[in-house]
Structures are given as structure tokens and as C-alpha cells.
């Protein structure tokens, strides 16, 4: 990551270790929209698996999510992607990104 984002990301890195093990599961319905190519290789050749150029798709998964979707876009452009906006609105209205039948929940680890 230092090669791509420079020294600041290295300085942040050690302080973010807690996030993977201590992130609380929200006590309300939530969905996750990740960016990626939808293939075994993403936009960044230095990240394993699919990714949005910054985060791996696998790293975006949080147990307890009501729905999960991957859109074909890079990290910085996700907020401007019309599919992301459509998914977010559908989730707020209906509790899923596409339909209840196509929901992809992430099971909680009990």
C-alpha cells in the first residue's frame, strides 16, 4: 500500500488493526455495497482477490449485514455511481438492494 498511497498510509496502518477484530455489529439492519470487478482479480494487482483499488471485497464483509452487493467501480467513484445510489435507496425503502429473493445476507458468527 505504501507504494501506491505513500508514507501516510503506513503511518495509519498500525492504528487500524483494531478495526478488523473490534468493529461492533450495528444493532439495526444494514447493507454493504463494495466496489470490485466481480472476478477473482480486482483493480489493484497488489491486493488479493477482487477489490475496488483500495479495499478487498472480502475485507468489506461484516457479519450481520442484511444484504451485500458488489458494483463494478473503483473506491473513489462509488459515491457517484448511479447503481450505488439506486441500491442505497432500495435498501432504505425495502431492506434489500435488488429484491428479497436475491438478498445476500452475511451470517453472524455466534
PDB file of N, CA and C in Angstrom:
ATOM      1  N   UNK A   1       0.827  -1.200   0.000  1.00  0.00           N
ATOM      2  CA  UNK A   1       0.000   0.000   0.000  1.00  0.00           C
ATOM      3  C   UNK A   1       0.868   1.260   0.000  1.00  0.00           C
ATOM      4  N   UNK A   2       2.036   1.195   0.652  1.00  0.00           N
ATOM      5  CA  UNK A   2       2.896   2.372   0.684  1.00  0.00           C
ATOM      6  C   UNK A   2       3.309   2.779  -0.724  1.00  0.00           C
ATOM      7  N   UNK A   3       3.554   1.788  -1.586  1.00  0.00           N
ATOM      8  CA  UNK A   3       3.943   2.082  -2.956  1.00  0.00           C
ATOM      9  C   UNK A   3       2.863   2.888  -3.666  1.00  0.00           C
ATOM     10  N   UNK A   4       1.618   2.560  -3.412  1.00  0.00           N
ATOM     11  CA  UNK A   4       0.504   3.219  -4.087  1.00  0.00           C
ATOM     12  C   UNK A   4       0.115   4.528  -3.409  1.00  0.00           C
ATOM     13  N   UNK A   5       0.008   4.521  -2.078  1.00  0.00           N
ATOM     14  CA  UNK A   5      -0.533   5.676  -1.359  1.00  0.00           C
ATOM     15  C   UNK A   5       0.487   6.479  -0.562  1.00  0.00           C
ATOM     16  N   UNK A   6       1.731   6.023  -0.519  1.00  0.00           N
ATOM     17  CA  UNK A   6       2.770   6.785   0.142  1.00  0.00           C
ATOM     18  C   UNK A   6       2.871   6.532   1.638  1.00  0.00           C
ATOM     19  N   UNK A   7       3.755   7.293   2.285  1.00  0.00           N
ATOM     20  CA  UNK A   7       4.049   7.116   3.699  1.00  0.00           C
ATOM     21  C   UNK A   7       2.845   7.333   4.629  1.00  0.00           C
ATOM     22  N   UNK A   8       1.917   8.262   4.343  1.00  0.00           N
ATOM     23  CA  UNK A   8       0.788   8.461   5.251  1.00  0.00           C
ATOM     24  C   UNK A   8      -0.007   7.185   5.535  1.00  0.00           C
ATOM     25  N   UNK A   9      -0.196   6.324   4.523  1.00  0.00           N
ATOM     26  CA  UNK A   9      -0.954   5.098   4.762  1.00  0.00           C
ATOM     27  C   UNK A   9      -0.185   4.166   5.691  1.00  0.00           C
ATOM     28  N   UNK A  10       1.124   4.173   5.605  1.00  0.00           N
ATOM     29  CA  UNK A  10       1.933   3.356   6.519  1.00  0.00           C
ATOM     30  C   UNK A  10       1.776   3.862   7.956  1.00  0.00           C
ATOM     31  N   UNK A  11       1.684   5.168   8.114  1.00  0.00           N
ATOM     32  CA  UNK A  11       1.526   5.742   9.446  1.00  0.00           C
ATOM     33  C   UNK A  11       0.153   5.424  10.032  1.00  0.00           C
ATOM     34  N   UNK A  12      -0.860   5.308   9.198  1.00  0.00           N
ATOM     35  CA  UNK A  12      -2.197   4.970   9.672  1.00  0.00           C
ATOM     36  C   UNK A  12      -2.334   3.490   9.998  1.00  0.00           C
ATOM     37  N   UNK A  13      -1.661   2.656   9.224  1.00  0.00           N
ATOM     38  CA  UNK A  13      -1.816   1.211   9.304  1.00  0.00           C
ATOM     39  C   UNK A  13      -1.864   0.605  10.690  1.00  0.00           C
ATOM     40  N   UNK A  14      -0.853   0.811  11.533  1.00  0.00           N
ATOM     41  CA  UNK A  14      -0.846   0.151  12.843  1.00  0.00           C
ATOM     42  C   UNK A  14      -2.036   0.530  13.728  1.00  0.00           C
ATOM     43  N   UNK A  15      -2.591   1.702  13.496  1.00  0.00           N
ATOM     44  CA  UNK A  15      -3.709   2.165  14.322  1.00  0.00           C
ATOM     45  C   UNK A  15      -5.044   1.578  13.886  1.00  0.00           C
ATOM     46  N   UNK A  16      -5.073   0.928  12.738  1.00  0.00           N
ATOM     47  CA  UNK A  16      -6.312   0.368  12.213  1.00  0.00           C
ATOM     48  C   UNK A  16      -6.440  -1.124  12.478  1.00  0.00           C
ATOM     49  N   UNK A  17      -5.470  -1.728  13.146  1.00  0.00           N
ATOM     50  CA  UNK A  17      -5.520  -3.162  13.430  1.00  0.00           C
ATOM     51  C   UNK A  17      -6.769  -3.514  14.224  1.00  0.00           C
ATOM     52  N   UNK A  18      -7.180  -2.658  15.137  1.00  0.00           N
ATOM     53  CA  UNK A  18      -8.358  -2.907  15.971  1.00  0.00           C
ATOM     54  C   UNK A  18      -9.623  -3.069  15.146  1.00  0.00           C
ATOM     55  N   UNK A  19      -9.706  -2.417  13.989  1.00  0.00           N
ATOM     56  CA  UNK A  19     -10.951  -2.408  13.220  1.00  0.00           C
ATOM     57  C   UNK A  19     -11.398  -3.807  12.828  1.00  0.00           C
ATOM     58  N   UNK A  20     -10.474  -4.661  12.426  1.00  0.00           N
ATOM     59  CA  UNK A  20     -10.856  -5.994  11.980  1.00  0.00           C
ATOM     60  C   UNK A  20     -11.351  -6.880  13.110  1.00  0.00           C
ATOM     61  N   UNK A  21     -10.869  -6.671  14.311  1.00  0.00           N
ATOM     62  CA  UNK A  21     -11.274  -7.567  15.393  1.00  0.00           C
ATOM     63  C   UNK A  21     -12.277  -6.941  16.353  1.00  0.00           C
ATOM     64  N   UNK A  22     -12.405  -5.613  16.371  1.00  0.00           N
ATOM     65  CA  UNK A  22     -13.237  -4.961  17.373  1.00  0.00           C
ATOM     66  C   UNK A  22     -14.424  -4.180  16.810  1.00  0.00           C
ATOM     67  N   UNK A  23     -14.660  -4.220  15.498  1.00  0.00           N
ATOM     68  CA  UNK A  23     -15.805  -3.498  14.956  1.00  0.00           C
ATOM     69  C   UNK A  23     -17.094  -4.109  15.483  1.00  0.00           C
ATOM     70  N   UNK A  24     -17.910  -3.285  16.077  1.00  0.00           N
ATOM     71  CA  UNK A  24     -19.186  -3.771  16.603  1.00  0.00           C
ATOM     72  C   UNK A  24     -20.168  -3.972  15.460  1.00  0.00           C
ATOM     73  N   UNK A  25     -21.000  -4.970  15.576  1.00  0.00           N
ATOM     74  CA  UNK A  25     -22.059  -5.192  14.605  1.00  0.00           C
ATOM     75  C   UNK A  25     -23.195  -4.240  14.951  1.00  0.00           C
ATOM     76  N   UNK A  26     -23.619  -3.394  14.008  1.00  0.00           N
ATOM     77  CA  UNK A  26     -24.717  -2.466  14.305  1.00  0.00           C
ATOM     78  C   UNK A  26     -25.964  -3.211  14.772  1.00  0.00           C
ATOM     79  N   UNK A  27     -26.729  -2.582  15.631  1.00  0.00           N
ATOM     80  CA  UNK A  27     -27.944  -3.178  16.178  1.00  0.00           C
ATOM     81  C   UNK A  27     -29.167  -2.796  15.355  1.00  0.00           C
ATOM     82  N   UNK A  28     -28.987  -2.597  14.060  1.00  0.00           N
ATOM     83  CA  UNK A  28     -30.067  -2.279  13.143  1.00  0.00           C
ATOM     84  C   UNK A  28     -29.736  -2.920  11.798  1.00  0.00           C
ATOM     85  N   UNK A  29     -30.698  -2.972  10.899  1.00  0.00           N
ATOM     86  CA  UNK A  29     -30.451  -3.542   9.579  1.00  0.00           C
ATOM     87  C   UNK A  29     -29.450  -2.672   8.828  1.00  0.00           C
ATOM     88  N   UNK A  30     -28.474  -3.318   8.205  1.00  0.00           N
ATOM     89  CA  UNK A  30     -27.519  -2.589   7.380  1.00  0.00           C
ATOM     90  C   UNK A  30     -27.117  -3.457   6.201  1.00  0.00           C
ATOM     91  N   UNK A  31     -26.724  -2.795   5.144  1.00  0.00           N
ATOM     92  CA  UNK A  31     -26.244  -3.480   3.951  1.00  0.00           C
ATOM     93  C   UNK A  31     -24.870  -2.959   3.597  1.00  0.00           C
ATOM     94  N   UNK A  32     -24.148  -3.724   2.810  1.00  0.00           N
ATOM     95  CA  UNK A  32     -22.799  -3.344   2.399  1.00  0.00           C
ATOM     96  C   UNK A  32     -22.732  -3.356   0.881  1.00  0.00           C
ATOM     97  N   UNK A  33     -22.258  -2.243   0.319  1.00  0.00           N
ATOM     98  CA  UNK A  33     -22.015  -2.149  -1.112  1.00  0.00           C
ATOM     99  C   UNK A  33     -20.515  -1.992  -1.290  1.00  0.00           C
ATOM    100  N   UNK A  34     -19.908  -2.951  -1.963  1.00  0.00           N
ATOM    101  CA  UNK A  34     -18.466  -2.922  -2.202  1.00  0.00           C
ATOM    102  C   UNK A  34     -18.206  -2.682  -3.679  1.00  0.00           C
ATOM    103  N   UNK A  35     -17.046  -2.122  -3.968  1.00  0.00           N
ATOM    104  CA  UNK A  35     -16.617  -1.966  -5.350  1.00  0.00           C
ATOM    105  C   UNK A  35     -15.714  -3.124  -5.728  1.00  0.00           C
ATOM    106  N   UNK A  36     -15.741  -3.513  -6.970  1.00  0.00           N
ATOM    107  CA  UNK A  36     -14.877  -4.579  -7.455  1.00  0.00           C
ATOM    108  C   UNK A  36     -15.230  -4.923  -8.882  1.00  0.00           C
ATOM    109  N   UNK A  37     -14.440  -5.778  -9.459  1.00  0.00           N
ATOM    110  CA  UNK A  37     -14.705  -6.202 -10.841  1.00  0.00           C
ATOM    111  C   UNK A  37     -15.706  -7.354 -10.905  1.00  0.00           C
ATOM    112  N   UNK A  38     -15.901  -8.035  -9.779  1.00  0.00           N
ATOM    113  CA  UNK A  38     -16.773  -9.199  -9.786  1.00  0.00           C
ATOM    114  C   UNK A  38     -16.062 -10.432 -10.313  1.00  0.00           C
ATOM    115  N   UNK A  39     -14.733 -10.396 -10.294  1.00  0.00           N
ATOM    116  CA  UNK A  39     -13.908 -11.500 -10.768  1.00  0.00           C
ATOM    117  C   UNK A  39     -12.927 -11.897  -9.674  1.00  0.00           C
ATOM    118  N   UNK A  40     -12.068 -12.861  -9.959  1.00  0.00           N
ATOM    119  CA  UNK A  40     -11.089 -13.295  -8.960  1.00  0.00           C
ATOM    120  C   UNK A  40      -9.962 -12.285  -8.776  1.00  0.00           C
ATOM    121  N   UNK A  41      -9.808 -11.364  -9.697  1.00  0.00           N
ATOM    122  CA  UNK A  41      -8.794 -10.316  -9.591  1.00  0.00           C
ATOM    123  C   UNK A  41      -9.447  -8.956  -9.703  1.00  0.00           C
ATOM    124  N   UNK A  42      -9.040  -8.016  -8.864  1.00  0.00           N
ATOM    125  CA  UNK A  42      -9.673  -6.707  -8.856  1.00  0.00           C
ATOM    126  C   UNK A  42      -8.901  -5.662  -9.632  1.00  0.00           C
ATOM    127  N   UNK A  43      -9.099  -4.408  -9.247  1.00  0.00           N
ATOM    128  CA  UNK A  43      -8.454  -3.284  -9.914  1.00  0.00           C
ATOM    129  C   UNK A  43      -7.001  -3.111  -9.485  1.00  0.00           C
ATOM    130  N   UNK A  44      -6.652  -3.554  -8.287  1.00  0.00           N
ATOM    131  CA  UNK A  44      -5.302  -3.381  -7.757  1.00  0.00           C
ATOM    132  C   UNK A  44      -4.575  -4.727  -7.753  1.00  0.00           C
ATOM    133  N   UNK A  45      -3.525  -4.862  -8.536  1.00  0.00           N
ATOM    134  CA  UNK A  45      -2.824  -6.149  -8.604  1.00  0.00           C
ATOM    135  C   UNK A  45      -2.107  -6.531  -7.309  1.00  0.00           C
ATOM    136  N   UNK A  46      -1.942  -5.587  -6.381  1.00  0.00           N
ATOM    137  CA  UNK A  46      -1.255  -5.881  -5.121  1.00  0.00           C
ATOM    138  C   UNK A  46      -2.206  -6.372  -4.030  1.00  0.00           C
ATOM    139  N   UNK A  47      -3.500  -6.335  -4.295  1.00  0.00           N
ATOM    140  CA  UNK A  47      -4.467  -6.847  -3.315  1.00  0.00           C
ATOM    141  C   UNK A  47      -4.939  -8.230  -3.759  1.00  0.00           C
ATOM    142  N   UNK A  48      -5.053  -9.149  -2.818  1.00  0.00           N
ATOM    143  CA  UNK A  48      -5.530 -10.486  -3.196  1.00  0.00           C
ATOM    144  C   UNK A  48      -7.033 -10.483  -3.470  1.00  0.00           C
ATOM    145  N   UNK A  49      -7.449 -11.217  -4.485  1.00  0.00           N
ATOM    146  CA  UNK A  49      -8.874 -11.340  -4.802  1.00  0.00           C
ATOM    147  C   UNK A  49      -9.431 -10.092  -5.443  1.00  0.00           C
ATOM    148  N   UNK A  50     -10.746  -9.996  -5.457  1.00  0.00           N
ATOM    149  CA  UNK A  50     -11.435  -8.851  -6.049  1.00  0.00           C
ATOM    150  C   UNK A  50     -11.273  -7.645  -5.135  1.00  0.00           C
ATOM    151  N   UNK A  51     -11.243  -6.448  -5.731  1.00  0.00           N
ATOM    152  CA  UNK A  51     -11.076  -5.231  -4.931  1.00  0.00           C
ATOM    153  C   UNK A  51     -11.543  -4.019  -5.722  1.00  0.00           C
ATOM    154  N   UNK A  52     -11.629  -2.889  -5.022  1.00  0.00           N
ATOM    155  CA  UNK A  52     -12.020  -1.632  -5.661  1.00  0.00           C
ATOM    156  C   UNK A  52     -10.821  -0.716  -5.898  1.00  0.00           C
ATOM    157  N   UNK A  53      -9.626  -1.275  -5.795  1.00  0.00           N
ATOM    158  CA  UNK A  53      -8.409  -0.492  -5.949  1.00  0.00           C
ATOM    159  C   UNK A  53      -7.822  -0.084  -4.608  1.00  0.00           C
ATOM    160  N   UNK A  54      -8.627  -0.054  -3.562  1.00  0.00           N
ATOM    161  CA  UNK A  54      -8.184   0.321  -2.209  1.00  0.00           C
ATOM    162  C   UNK A  54      -8.490  -0.792  -1.215  1.00  0.00           C
ATOM    163  N   UNK A  55      -9.715  -1.310  -1.245  1.00  0.00           N
ATOM    164  CA  UNK A  55     -10.155  -2.338  -0.296  1.00  0.00           C
ATOM    165  C   UNK A  55     -10.510  -3.626  -1.029  1.00  0.00           C
ATOM    166  N   UNK A  56     -10.162  -4.746  -0.420  1.00  0.00           N
ATOM    167  CA  UNK A  56     -10.593  -6.018  -0.997  1.00  0.00           C
ATOM    168  C   UNK A  56     -12.075  -6.214  -0.712  1.00  0.00           C
ATOM    169  N   UNK A  57     -12.760  -6.885  -1.606  1.00  0.00           N
ATOM    170  CA  UNK A  57     -14.183  -7.179  -1.395  1.00  0.00           C
ATOM    171  C   UNK A  57     -14.339  -8.011  -0.122  1.00  0.00           C
ATOM    172  N   UNK A  58     -13.455  -8.980   0.068  1.00  0.00           N
ATOM    173  CA  UNK A  58     -13.520  -9.819   1.273  1.00  0.00           C
ATOM    174  C   UNK A  58     -13.406  -8.975   2.542  1.00  0.00           C
ATOM    175  N   UNK A  59     -12.610  -7.919   2.501  1.00  0.00           N
ATOM    176  CA  UNK A  59     -12.420  -7.067   3.676  1.00  0.00           C
ATOM    177  C   UNK A  59     -13.601  -6.175   3.994  1.00  0.00           C
ATOM    178  N   UNK A  60     -14.544  -6.056   3.078  1.00  0.00           N
ATOM    179  CA  UNK A  60     -15.715  -5.207   3.330  1.00  0.00           C
ATOM    180  C   UNK A  60     -16.841  -5.956   4.018  1.00  0.00           C
ATOM    181  N   UNK A  61     -16.739  -7.261   4.074  1.00  0.00           N
ATOM    182  CA  UNK A  61     -17.817  -8.084   4.621  1.00  0.00           C
ATOM    183  C   UNK A  61     -17.860  -7.974   6.147  1.00  0.00           C
ATOM    184  N   UNK A  62     -19.018  -7.647   6.692  1.00  0.00           N
ATOM    185  CA  UNK A  62     -19.205  -7.574   8.136  1.00  0.00           C
ATOM    186  C   UNK A  62     -20.379  -8.476   8.498  1.00  0.00           C
ATOM    187  N   UNK A  63     -20.120  -9.406   9.390  1.00  0.00           N
ATOM    188  CA  UNK A  63     -21.158 -10.352   9.809  1.00  0.00           C
ATOM    189  C   UNK A  63     -22.388  -9.595  10.298  1.00  0.00           C
ATOM    190  N   UNK A  64     -23.553 -10.077   9.910  1.00  0.00           N
ATOM    191  CA  UNK A  64     -24.805  -9.471  10.329  1.00  0.00           C
ATOM    192  C   UNK A  64     -25.435  -8.567   9.290  1.00  0.00           C
ATOM    193  N   UNK A  65     -24.739  -8.322   8.176  1.00  0.00           N
ATOM    194  CA  UNK A  65     -25.312  -7.480   7.127  1.00  0.00           C
ATOM    195  C   UNK A  65     -26.564  -8.145   6.563  1.00  0.00           C
ATOM    196  N   UNK A  66     -27.577  -7.355   6.327  1.00  0.00           N
ATOM    197  CA  UNK A  66     -28.836  -7.841   5.774  1.00  0.00           C
ATOM    198  C   UNK A  66     -28.696  -8.167   4.290  1.00  0.00           C
ATOM    199  N   UNK A  67     -27.844  -7.404   3.598  1.00  0.00           N
ATOM    200  CA  UNK A  67     -27.630  -7.626   2.171  1.00  0.00           C
ATOM    201  C   UNK A  67     -26.211  -7.182   1.826  1.00  0.00           C
ATOM    202  N   UNK A  68     -25.696  -7.722   0.720  1.00  0.00           N
ATOM    203  CA  UNK A  68     -24.335  -7.447   0.272  1.00  0.00           C
ATOM    204  C   UNK A  68     -24.330  -7.378  -1.245  1.00  0.00           C
ATOM    205  N   UNK A  69     -23.673  -6.365  -1.798  1.00  0.00           N
ATOM    206  CA  UNK A  69     -23.597  -6.227  -3.247  1.00  0.00           C
ATOM    207  C   UNK A  69     -22.222  -5.723  -3.654  1.00  0.00           C
ATOM    208  N   UNK A  70     -21.796  -6.123  -4.843  1.00  0.00           N
ATOM    209  CA  UNK A  70     -20.557  -5.627  -5.435  1.00  0.00           C
ATOM    210  C   UNK A  70     -20.926  -4.921  -6.727  1.00  0.00           C
ATOM    211  N   UNK A  71     -20.463  -3.679  -6.876  1.00  0.00           N
ATOM    212  CA  UNK A  71     -20.691  -2.930  -8.106  1.00  0.00           C
ATOM    213  C   UNK A  71     -19.357  -2.743  -8.820  1.00  0.00           C
ATOM    214  N   UNK A  72     -19.365  -2.739 -10.153  1.00  0.00           N
ATOM    215  CA  UNK A  72     -18.124  -2.660 -10.905  1.00  0.00           C
ATOM    216  C   UNK A  72     -17.567  -1.239 -10.984  1.00  0.00           C
ATOM    217  N   UNK A  73     -16.939  -0.807  -9.888  1.00  0.00           N
ATOM    218  CA  UNK A  73     -16.378   0.535  -9.858  1.00  0.00           C
ATOM    219  C   UNK A  73     -15.220   0.596  -8.875  1.00  0.00           C
ATOM    220  N   UNK A  74     -14.416   1.656  -8.990  1.00  0.00           N
ATOM    221  CA  UNK A  74     -13.288   1.856  -8.079  1.00  0.00           C
ATOM    222  C   UNK A  74     -13.741   2.638  -6.853  1.00  0.00           C
ATOM    223  N   UNK A  75     -12.985   2.527  -5.785  1.00  0.00           N
ATOM    224  CA  UNK A  75     -13.322   3.077  -4.478  1.00  0.00           C
ATOM    225  C   UNK A  75     -13.763   4.552  -4.545  1.00  0.00           C
ATOM    226  N   UNK A  76     -12.951   5.387  -5.165  1.00  0.00           N
ATOM    227  CA  UNK A  76     -13.214   6.828  -5.158  1.00  0.00           C
ATOM    228  C   UNK A  76     -14.484   7.201  -5.913  1.00  0.00           C
ATOM    229  N   UNK A  77     -14.916   6.367  -6.841  1.00  0.00           N
ATOM    230  CA  UNK A  77     -16.090   6.701  -7.650  1.00  0.00           C
ATOM    231  C   UNK A  77     -17.387   6.081  -7.140  1.00  0.00           C
ATOM    232  N   UNK A  78     -17.325   5.250  -6.111  1.00  0.00           N
ATOM    233  CA  UNK A  78     -18.534   4.610  -5.591  1.00  0.00           C
ATOM    234  C   UNK A  78     -19.631   5.604  -5.205  1.00  0.00           C
ATOM    235  N   UNK A  79     -19.301   6.733  -4.542  1.00  0.00           N
ATOM    236  CA  UNK A  79     -20.380   7.659  -4.171  1.00  0.00           C
ATOM    237  C   UNK A  79     -21.098   8.285  -5.371  1.00  0.00           C
ATOM    238  N   UNK A  80     -20.473   8.253  -6.543  1.00  0.00           N
ATOM    239  CA  UNK A  80     -21.043   8.877  -7.732  1.00  0.00           C
ATOM    240  C   UNK A  80     -21.684   7.864  -8.682  1.00  0.00           C
ATOM    241  N   UNK A  81     -21.615   6.589  -8.344  1.00  0.00           N
ATOM    242  CA  UNK A  81     -22.131   5.521  -9.194  1.00  0.00           C
ATOM    243  C   UNK A  81     -23.655   5.457  -9.062  1.00  0.00           C
ATOM    244  N   UNK A  82     -24.363   5.519 -10.187  1.00  0.00           N
ATOM    245  CA  UNK A  82     -25.834   5.518 -10.139  1.00  0.00           C
ATOM    246  C   UNK A  82     -26.383   4.214  -9.559  1.00  0.00           C
ATOM    247  N   UNK A  83     -25.698   3.091  -9.785  1.00  0.00           N
ATOM    248  CA  UNK A  83     -26.168   1.824  -9.227  1.00  0.00           C
ATOM    249  C   UNK A  83     -26.061   1.845  -7.700  1.00  0.00           C
ATOM    250  N   UNK A  84     -24.992   2.446  -7.169  1.00  0.00           N
ATOM    251  CA  UNK A  84     -24.835   2.562  -5.710  1.00  0.00           C
ATOM    252  C   UNK A  84     -25.978   3.393  -5.140  1.00  0.00           C
ATOM    253  N   UNK A  85     -26.291   4.501  -5.782  1.00  0.00           N
ATOM    254  CA  UNK A  85     -27.410   5.343  -5.311  1.00  0.00           C
ATOM    255  C   UNK A  85     -28.735   4.582  -5.367  1.00  0.00           C
ATOM    256  N   UNK A  86     -28.953   3.857  -6.469  1.00  0.00           N
ATOM    257  CA  UNK A  86     -30.189   3.069  -6.591  1.00  0.00           C
ATOM    258  C   UNK A  86     -30.266   1.999  -5.504  1.00  0.00           C
ATOM    259  N   UNK A  87     -29.165   1.294  -5.296  1.00  0.00           N
ATOM    260  CA  UNK A  87     -29.129   0.254  -4.259  1.00  0.00           C
ATOM    261  C   UNK A  87     -29.403   0.851  -2.887  1.00  0.00           C
ATOM    262  N   UNK A  88     -28.773   1.986  -2.587  1.00  0.00           N
ATOM    263  CA  UNK A  88     -28.958   2.617  -1.272  1.00  0.00           C
ATOM    264  C   UNK A  88     -30.419   3.006  -1.053  1.00  0.00           C
ATOM    265  N   UNK A  89     -31.036   3.599  -2.062  1.00  0.00           N
ATOM    266  CA  UNK A  89     -32.454   3.979  -1.934  1.00  0.00           C
ATOM    267  C   UNK A  89     -33.350   2.761  -1.774  1.00  0.00           C
ATOM    268  N   UNK A  90     -33.105   1.716  -2.556  1.00  0.00           N
ATOM    269  CA  UNK A  90     -33.905   0.493  -2.422  1.00  0.00           C
ATOM    270  C   UNK A  90     -33.732  -0.119  -1.041  1.00  0.00           C
ATOM    271  N   UNK A  91     -32.510  -0.086  -0.527  1.00  0.00           N
ATOM    272  CA  UNK A  91     -32.279  -0.656   0.801  1.00  0.00           C
ATOM    273  C   UNK A  91     -33.055   0.133   1.854  1.00  0.00           C
ATOM    274  N   UNK A  92     -33.034   1.446   1.767  1.00  0.00           N
ATOM    275  CA  UNK A  92     -33.761   2.268   2.732  1.00  0.00           C
ATOM    276  C   UNK A  92     -35.276   2.041   2.648  1.00  0.00           C
ATOM    277  N   UNK A  93     -35.772   1.828   1.448  1.00  0.00           N
ATOM    278  CA  UNK A  93     -37.210   1.631   1.266  1.00  0.00           C
ATOM    279  C   UNK A  93     -37.664   0.199   1.543  1.00  0.00           C
ATOM    280  N   UNK A  94     -36.837  -0.796   1.140  1.00  0.00           N
ATOM    281  CA  UNK A  94     -37.285  -2.187   1.144  1.00  0.00           C
ATOM    282  C   UNK A  94     -36.413  -3.161   1.949  1.00  0.00           C
ATOM    283  N   UNK A  95     -35.269  -2.683   2.466  1.00  0.00           N
ATOM    284  CA  UNK A  95     -34.401  -3.558   3.253  1.00  0.00           C
ATOM    285  C   UNK A  95     -33.561  -4.518   2.438  1.00  0.00           C
ATOM    286  N   UNK A  96     -33.438  -4.258   1.132  1.00  0.00           N
ATOM    287  CA  UNK A  96     -32.599  -5.086   0.264  1.00  0.00           C
ATOM    288  C   UNK A  96     -32.169  -4.245  -0.934  1.00  0.00           C
ATOM    289  N   UNK A  97     -31.093  -4.676  -1.595  1.00  0.00           N
ATOM    290  CA  UNK A  97     -30.580  -3.910  -2.727  1.00  0.00           C
ATOM    291  C   UNK A  97     -31.330  -4.186  -4.024  1.00  0.00           C
ATOM    292  N   UNK A  98     -31.718  -5.435  -4.261  1.00  0.00           N
ATOM    293  CA  UNK A  98     -32.382  -5.785  -5.516  1.00  0.00           C
ATOM    294  C   UNK A  98     -33.797  -6.278  -5.243  1.00  0.00           C
ATOM    295  N   UNK A  99     -33.925  -7.370  -4.505  1.00  0.00           N
ATOM    296  CA  UNK A  99     -35.234  -7.918  -4.132  1.00  0.00           C
ATOM    297  C   UNK A  99     -35.040  -8.854  -2.945  1.00  0.00           C
ATOM    298  N   UNK A 100     -36.096  -9.128  -2.196  1.00  0.00           N
ATOM    299  CA  UNK A 100     -35.958 -10.052  -1.061  1.00  0.00           C
ATOM    300  C   UNK A 100     -35.435 -11.426  -1.477  1.00  0.00           C
ATOM    301  N   UNK A 101     -35.822 -11.880  -2.662  1.00  0.00           N
ATOM    302  CA  UNK A 101     -35.385 -13.199  -3.133  1.00  0.00           C
ATOM    303  C   UNK A 101     -33.898 -13.219  -3.496  1.00  0.00           C
ATOM    304  N   UNK A 102     -33.349 -12.084  -3.867  1.00  0.00           N
ATOM    305  CA  UNK A 102     -31.946 -12.016  -4.284  1.00  0.00           C
ATOM    306  C   UNK A 102     -31.043 -11.436  -3.201  1.00  0.00           C
ATOM    307  N   UNK A 103     -31.574 -11.296  -2.009  1.00  0.00           N
ATOM    308  CA  UNK A 103     -30.808 -10.782  -0.872  1.00  0.00           C
ATOM    309  C   UNK A 103     -29.624 -11.703  -0.589  1.00  0.00           C
ATOM    310  N   UNK A 104     -28.474 -11.123  -0.232  1.00  0.00           N
ATOM    311  CA  UNK A 104     -27.266 -11.886   0.095  1.00  0.00           C
ATOM    312  C   UNK A 104     -26.780 -11.516   1.506  1.00  0.00           C
ATOM    313  N   UNK A 105     -27.441 -12.017   2.534  1.00  0.00           N
ATOM    314  CA  UNK A 105     -27.030 -11.672   3.900  1.00  0.00           C
ATOM    315  C   UNK A 105     -25.690 -12.291   4.261  1.00  0.00           C
ATOM    316  N   UNK A 106     -25.039 -11.678   5.227  1.00  0.00           N
ATOM    317  CA  UNK A 106     -23.800 -12.220   5.779  1.00  0.00           C
ATOM    318  C   UNK A 106     -24.117 -12.678   7.191  1.00  0.00           C
ATOM    319  N   UNK A 107     -24.015 -13.961   7.403  1.00  0.00           N
ATOM    320  CA  UNK A 107     -24.397 -14.559   8.691  1.00  0.00           C
ATOM    321  C   UNK A 107     -23.509 -14.070   9.827  1.00  0.00           C
ATOM    322  N   UNK A 108     -24.116 -13.897  10.999  1.00  0.00           N
ATOM    323  CA  UNK A 108     -23.380 -13.541  12.211  1.00  0.00           C
ATOM    324  C   UNK A 108     -22.619 -14.756  12.707  1.00  0.00           C
ATOM    325  N   UNK A 109     -21.451 -14.506  13.268  1.00  0.00           N
ATOM    326  CA  UNK A 109     -20.694 -15.574  13.915  1.00  0.00           C
ATOM    327  C   UNK A 109     -21.124 -15.621  15.362  1.00  0.00           C
ATOM    328  N   UNK A 110     -21.934 -16.609  15.728  1.00  0.00           N
ATOM    329  CA  UNK A 110     -22.431 -16.697  17.122  1.00  0.00           C
ATOM    330  C   UNK A 110     -21.534 -17.552  17.972  1.00  0.00           C
TER     331      UNK A 110
END
